[in-house]
Coordinates of N, CA and C in Angstrom, one line a residue:
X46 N -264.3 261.1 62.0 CA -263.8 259.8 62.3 C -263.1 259.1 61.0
X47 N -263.3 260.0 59.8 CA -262.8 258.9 58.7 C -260.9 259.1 58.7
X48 N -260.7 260.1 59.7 CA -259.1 260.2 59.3 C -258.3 259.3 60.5
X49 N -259.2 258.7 61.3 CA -258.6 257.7 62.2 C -258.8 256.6 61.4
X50 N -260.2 256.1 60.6 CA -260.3 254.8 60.1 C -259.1 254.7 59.1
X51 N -258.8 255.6 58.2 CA -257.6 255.2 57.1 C -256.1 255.2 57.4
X52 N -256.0 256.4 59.4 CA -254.9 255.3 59.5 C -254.8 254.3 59.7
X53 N -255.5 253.6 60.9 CA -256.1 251.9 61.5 C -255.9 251.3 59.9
X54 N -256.7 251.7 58.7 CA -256.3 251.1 57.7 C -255.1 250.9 57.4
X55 N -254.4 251.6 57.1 CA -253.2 252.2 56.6 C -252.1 251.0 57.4
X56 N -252.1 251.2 58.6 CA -251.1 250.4 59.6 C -251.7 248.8 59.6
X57 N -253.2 248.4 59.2 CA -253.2 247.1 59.0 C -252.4 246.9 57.9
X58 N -253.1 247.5 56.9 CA -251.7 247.4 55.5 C -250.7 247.4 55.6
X59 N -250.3 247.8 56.5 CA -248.9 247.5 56.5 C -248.1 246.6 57.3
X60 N -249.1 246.2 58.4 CA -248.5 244.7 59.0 C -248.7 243.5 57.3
X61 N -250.0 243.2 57.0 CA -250.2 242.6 56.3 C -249.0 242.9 55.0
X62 N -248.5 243.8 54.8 CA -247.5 243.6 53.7 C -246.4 242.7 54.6
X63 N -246.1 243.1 55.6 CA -245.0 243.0 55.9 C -245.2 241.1 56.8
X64 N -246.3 240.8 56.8 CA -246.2 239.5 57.1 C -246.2 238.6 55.6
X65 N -246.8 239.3 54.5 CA -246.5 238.7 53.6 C -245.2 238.7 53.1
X66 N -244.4 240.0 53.1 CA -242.6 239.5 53.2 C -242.2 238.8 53.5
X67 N -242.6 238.6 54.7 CA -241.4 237.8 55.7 C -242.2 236.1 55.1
X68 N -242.8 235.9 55.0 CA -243.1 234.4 54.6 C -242.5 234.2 53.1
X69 N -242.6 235.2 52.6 CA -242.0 235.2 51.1 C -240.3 234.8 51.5
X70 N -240.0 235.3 52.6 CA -238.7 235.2 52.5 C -238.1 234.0 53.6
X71 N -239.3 233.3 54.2 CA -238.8 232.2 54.9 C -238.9 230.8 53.9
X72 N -240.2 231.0 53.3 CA -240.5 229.5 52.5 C -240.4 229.9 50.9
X73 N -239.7 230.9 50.3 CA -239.7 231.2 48.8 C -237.9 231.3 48.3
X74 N -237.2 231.4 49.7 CA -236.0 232.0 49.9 C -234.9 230.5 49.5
X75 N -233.7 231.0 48.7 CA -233.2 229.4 48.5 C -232.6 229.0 49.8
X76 N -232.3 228.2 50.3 CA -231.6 227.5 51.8 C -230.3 227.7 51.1
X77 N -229.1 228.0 52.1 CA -227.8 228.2 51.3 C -227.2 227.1 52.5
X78 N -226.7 225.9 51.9 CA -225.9 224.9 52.6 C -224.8 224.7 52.3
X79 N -223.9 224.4 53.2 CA -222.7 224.1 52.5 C -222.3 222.0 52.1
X80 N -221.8 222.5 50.7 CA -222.4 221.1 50.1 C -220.3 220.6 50.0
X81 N -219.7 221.6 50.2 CA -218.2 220.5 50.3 C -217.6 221.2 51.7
X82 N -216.8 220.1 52.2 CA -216.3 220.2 53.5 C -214.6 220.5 53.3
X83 N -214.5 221.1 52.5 CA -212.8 221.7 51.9 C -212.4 222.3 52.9
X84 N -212.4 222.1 54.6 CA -211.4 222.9 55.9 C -211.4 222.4 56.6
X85 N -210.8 222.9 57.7 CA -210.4 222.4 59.1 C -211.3 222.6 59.9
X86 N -212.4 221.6 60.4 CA -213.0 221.6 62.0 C -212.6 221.3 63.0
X87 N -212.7 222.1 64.2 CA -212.1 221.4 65.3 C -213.0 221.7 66.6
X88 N -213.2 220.7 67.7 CA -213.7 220.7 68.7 C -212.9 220.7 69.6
X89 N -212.9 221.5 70.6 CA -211.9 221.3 72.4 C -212.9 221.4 73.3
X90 N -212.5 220.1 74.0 CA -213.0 220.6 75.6 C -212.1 220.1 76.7
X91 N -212.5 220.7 77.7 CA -211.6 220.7 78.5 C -211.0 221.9 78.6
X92 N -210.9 222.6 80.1 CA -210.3 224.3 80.1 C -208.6 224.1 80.3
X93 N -208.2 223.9 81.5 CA -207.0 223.2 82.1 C -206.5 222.3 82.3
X94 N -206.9 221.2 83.0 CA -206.6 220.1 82.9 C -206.6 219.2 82.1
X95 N -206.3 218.5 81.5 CA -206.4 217.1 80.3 C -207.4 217.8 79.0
X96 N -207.2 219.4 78.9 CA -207.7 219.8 77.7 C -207.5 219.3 76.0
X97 N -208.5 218.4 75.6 CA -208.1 218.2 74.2 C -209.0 218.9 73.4
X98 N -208.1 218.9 72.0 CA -209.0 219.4 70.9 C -209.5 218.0 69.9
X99 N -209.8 218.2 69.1 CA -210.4 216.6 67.8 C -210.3 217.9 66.7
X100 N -209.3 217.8 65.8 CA -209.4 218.0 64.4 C -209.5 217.7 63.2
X101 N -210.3 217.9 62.6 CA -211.0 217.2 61.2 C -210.6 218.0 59.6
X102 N -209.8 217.6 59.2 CA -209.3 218.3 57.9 C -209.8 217.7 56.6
X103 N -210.7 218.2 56.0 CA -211.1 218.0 55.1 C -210.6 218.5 53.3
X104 N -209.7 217.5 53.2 CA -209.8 217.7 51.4 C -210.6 217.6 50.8
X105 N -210.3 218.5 49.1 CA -211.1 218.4 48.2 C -211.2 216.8 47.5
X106 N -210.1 216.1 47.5 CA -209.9 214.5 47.2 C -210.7 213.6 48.2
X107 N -211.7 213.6 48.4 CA -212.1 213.5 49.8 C -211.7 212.3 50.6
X108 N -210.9 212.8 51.1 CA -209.4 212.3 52.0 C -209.6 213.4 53.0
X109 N -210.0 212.9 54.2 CA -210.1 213.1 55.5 C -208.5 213.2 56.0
X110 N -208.0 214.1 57.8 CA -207.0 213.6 58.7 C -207.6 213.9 59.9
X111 N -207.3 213.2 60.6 CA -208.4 213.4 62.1 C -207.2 213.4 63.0
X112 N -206.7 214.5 64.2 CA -205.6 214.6 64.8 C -206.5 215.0 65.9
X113 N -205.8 214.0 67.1 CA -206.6 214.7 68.2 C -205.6 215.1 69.1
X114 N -205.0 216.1 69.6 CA -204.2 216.7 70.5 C -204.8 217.3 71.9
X115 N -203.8 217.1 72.9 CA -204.0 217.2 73.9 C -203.0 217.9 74.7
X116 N -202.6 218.2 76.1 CA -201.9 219.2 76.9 C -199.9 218.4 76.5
X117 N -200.0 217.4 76.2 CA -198.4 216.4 76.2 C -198.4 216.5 74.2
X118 N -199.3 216.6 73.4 CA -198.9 216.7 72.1 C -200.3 215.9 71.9
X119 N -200.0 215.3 70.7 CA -201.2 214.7 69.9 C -200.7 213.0 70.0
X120 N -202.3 212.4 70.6 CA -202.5 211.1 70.9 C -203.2 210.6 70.6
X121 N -203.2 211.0 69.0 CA -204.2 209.8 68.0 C -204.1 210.8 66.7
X122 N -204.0 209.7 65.9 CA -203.9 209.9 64.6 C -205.1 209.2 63.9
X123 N -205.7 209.9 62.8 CA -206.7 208.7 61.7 C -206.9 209.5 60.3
X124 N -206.6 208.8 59.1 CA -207.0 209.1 57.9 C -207.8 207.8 56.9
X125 N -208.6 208.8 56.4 CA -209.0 207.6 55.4 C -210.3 208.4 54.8
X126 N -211.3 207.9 53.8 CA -212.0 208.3 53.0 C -213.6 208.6 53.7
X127 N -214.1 209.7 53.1 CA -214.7 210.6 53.6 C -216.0 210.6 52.3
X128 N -217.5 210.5 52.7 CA -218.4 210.3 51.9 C -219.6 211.4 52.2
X129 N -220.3 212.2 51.7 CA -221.3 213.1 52.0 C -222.6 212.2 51.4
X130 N -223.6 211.6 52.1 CA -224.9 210.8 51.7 C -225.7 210.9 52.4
X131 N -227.1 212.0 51.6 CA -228.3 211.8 51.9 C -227.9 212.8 53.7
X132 N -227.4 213.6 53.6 CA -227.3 215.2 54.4 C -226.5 214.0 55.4
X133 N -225.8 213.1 55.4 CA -224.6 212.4 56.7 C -223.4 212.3 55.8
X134 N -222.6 212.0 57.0 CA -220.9 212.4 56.7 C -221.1 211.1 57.3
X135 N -219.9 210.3 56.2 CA -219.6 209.1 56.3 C -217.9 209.0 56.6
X136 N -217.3 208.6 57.9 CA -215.9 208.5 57.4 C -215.4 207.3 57.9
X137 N -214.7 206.8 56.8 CA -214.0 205.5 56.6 C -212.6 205.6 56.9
X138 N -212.4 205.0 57.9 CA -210.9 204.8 58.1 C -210.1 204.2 57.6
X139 N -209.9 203.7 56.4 CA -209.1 202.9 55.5 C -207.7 203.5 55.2
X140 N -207.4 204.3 55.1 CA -205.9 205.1 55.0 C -205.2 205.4 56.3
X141 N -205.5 204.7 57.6 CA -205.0 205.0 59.0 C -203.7 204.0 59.1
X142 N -202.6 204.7 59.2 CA -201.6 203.5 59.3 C -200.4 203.6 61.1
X143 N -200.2 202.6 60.8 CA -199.6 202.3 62.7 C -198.3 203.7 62.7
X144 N -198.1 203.7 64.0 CA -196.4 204.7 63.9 C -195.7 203.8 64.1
X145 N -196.1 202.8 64.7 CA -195.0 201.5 64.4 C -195.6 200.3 65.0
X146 N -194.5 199.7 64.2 CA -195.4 198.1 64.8 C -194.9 197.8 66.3
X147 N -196.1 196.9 66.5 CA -196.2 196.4 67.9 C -195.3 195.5 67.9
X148 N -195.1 195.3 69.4 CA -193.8 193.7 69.6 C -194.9 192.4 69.4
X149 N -196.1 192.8 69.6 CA -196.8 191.4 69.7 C -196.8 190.8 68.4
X150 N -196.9 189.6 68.4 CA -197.6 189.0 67.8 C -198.6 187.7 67.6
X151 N -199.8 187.8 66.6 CA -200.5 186.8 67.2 C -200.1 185.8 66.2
X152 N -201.0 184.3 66.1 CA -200.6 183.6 65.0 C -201.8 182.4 65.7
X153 N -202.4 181.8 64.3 CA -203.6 181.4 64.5 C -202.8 179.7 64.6
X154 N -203.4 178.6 65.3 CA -203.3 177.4 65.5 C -204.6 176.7 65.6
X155 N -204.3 175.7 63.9 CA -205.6 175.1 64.0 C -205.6 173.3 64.7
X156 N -206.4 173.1 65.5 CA -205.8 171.3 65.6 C -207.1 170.1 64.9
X157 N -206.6 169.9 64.4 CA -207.4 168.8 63.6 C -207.4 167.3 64.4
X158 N -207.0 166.6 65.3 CA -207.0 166.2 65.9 C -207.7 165.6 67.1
X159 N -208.4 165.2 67.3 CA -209.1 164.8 68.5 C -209.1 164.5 70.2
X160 N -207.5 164.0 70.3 CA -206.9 163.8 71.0 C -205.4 164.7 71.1
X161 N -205.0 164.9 72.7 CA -204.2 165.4 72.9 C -202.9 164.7 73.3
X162 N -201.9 165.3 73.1 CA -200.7 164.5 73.7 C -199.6 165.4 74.6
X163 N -199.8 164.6 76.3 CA -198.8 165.9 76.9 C -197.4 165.2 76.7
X164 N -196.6 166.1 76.7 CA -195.0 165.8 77.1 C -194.2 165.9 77.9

């Protein structure tokens, strides 16, 4: 019987190595993250009809451009500054400028006044 116990041995030893690897290598192991966003991400959904994508370009200046296209071209534009804090992406639209100005305009009216007068 002793050449059955030292395999039974043998093969616990060797789970037991081999669970001690694998923990060595889940909680001893460095985490490899990516800590700059220097590319292009992009999401699409939608198959055929009204299919859009959202793309996210990330510079090293961290200066964001966010283009969202769709099946007629691209119908939305946005840039501006881009922040990594505390594992969240922060993005600031401050650099988003119009493709042209609107016909509107507003214009503020203050009346100090109390009374009205029609004409």
């Amino acid at each position: 019987m002793k050449p059955m116990e030292t395999a039974i041995q043998k093969e616990q030893n060797a789970i037991r190595r081999l669970i001690i690897f694998l923990i060595f290598i889940v909680f001893y192991s460095p985490i490899f993250s990516q800590s700059l966003l220097n590319n292009t991400y992009s999401h699409c959904y939608g198959v055929v009809d009204n299919g859009t994508c959202v793309i996210y370009n990330f510079k090293e200046n961290g200066i964001f451009e966010k283009d969202v296209e769709g099946e007629l071209g691209k119908t939305s534009y946005a840039k501006g500054h881009y922040i990594v804090k505390n594992d969240s992406l922060v993005l600031n639209y401050d650099l988003t400028e119009l493709k042209y100005e609107s016909y509107f305009k507003a214009q503020k009216y203050f009346n100090t006044k109390d009374s009205i007068e029609v004409r």
